[in-house]
Amino acid sequence: MVNAFLRNNKAVAGVLTIIRLYLGYFWLTSGIGKITGGFEVNGFLQGAIGKATGDHPAVQTWWATFLEQVALPNHELFATLVMWGEVLVGIGLILGLFTNLAALGGITMNFSFLLSGTTSTNPQMVILTIFLLVAGTNAGRYGMDRWVMPYVRKQRKNRKGHKKLAPAV
């Protein structure tokens, strides 16, 4: 019942638009700040790895191992992914374009930050993003998804219905 309400109600779509715009603004400004401010992740990654020790570690060992073995050696790639990921998530949420994909990208980054021992605004962003994801297409009702998603569905349907001809022998 709650799920159907979130997914179909037009008034809820209006509230979701406000949430979407709030989150989108946060992601976009954070990403632009990183791009223009010379963002670097080495210190953050090393700090997160350091939080995996002690009696009550803030970072789980498996995540610290991932950070140490994968992220730290590729810190420039990860810095680029974070900066541009934040910008693209922000644009997607603000425009209501591929809203579910943008929300999924945002919540993935939020969980990555949380797993790295950083709380900040990440918990509240996760909670708000869950509403967008559960609402599905209703989250983008008052955005570009209103026009883009029917077009994408039509193209997918046409592709599935189109049978390839066998090559002439």
mmCIF file of C-alpha atoms in Angstrom, residues 19 23 107 110-111 114 121-133:
data_model
loop_
_atom_site.group_PDB
_atom_site.id
_atom_site.type_symbol
_atom_site.label_atom_id
_atom_site.label_comp_id
_atom_site.label_asym_id
_atom_site.label_seq_id
_atom_site.Cartn_x
_atom_site.Cartn_y
_atom_site.Cartn_z
ATOM 1 C CA ILE A 19 13.854 15.796 -2.457
ATOM 2 C CA LEU A 23 19.934 15.967 -3.331
ATOM 3 C CA ILE A 107 23.451 5.996 -2.909
ATOM 4 C CA ASN A 110 27.025 7.473 -0.001
ATOM 5 C CA PHE A 111 27.543 3.880 1.105
ATOM 6 C CA LEU A 114 29.909 5.427 5.064
ATOM 7 C CA THR A 121 25.350 14.067 5.657
ATOM 8 C CA ASN A 122 25.598 10.596 4.122
ATOM 9 C CA PRO A 123 23.004 8.880 6.382
ATOM 10 C CA GLN A 124 20.312 11.493 5.659
ATOM 11 C CA MET A 125 21.137 11.354 1.943
ATOM 12 C CA VAL A 126 20.785 7.560 1.984
ATOM 13 C CA ILE A 127 17.365 7.799 3.630
ATOM 14 C CA LEU A 128 16.116 10.410 1.152
ATOM 15 C CA THR A 129 17.535 8.476 -1.805
ATOM 16 C CA ILE A 130 15.756 5.305 -0.677
ATOM 17 C CA PHE A 131 12.460 7.169 -1.150
ATOM 18 C CA LEU A 132 13.477 8.070 -4.710
ATOM 19 C CA LEU A 133 14.469 4.499 -5.515
#
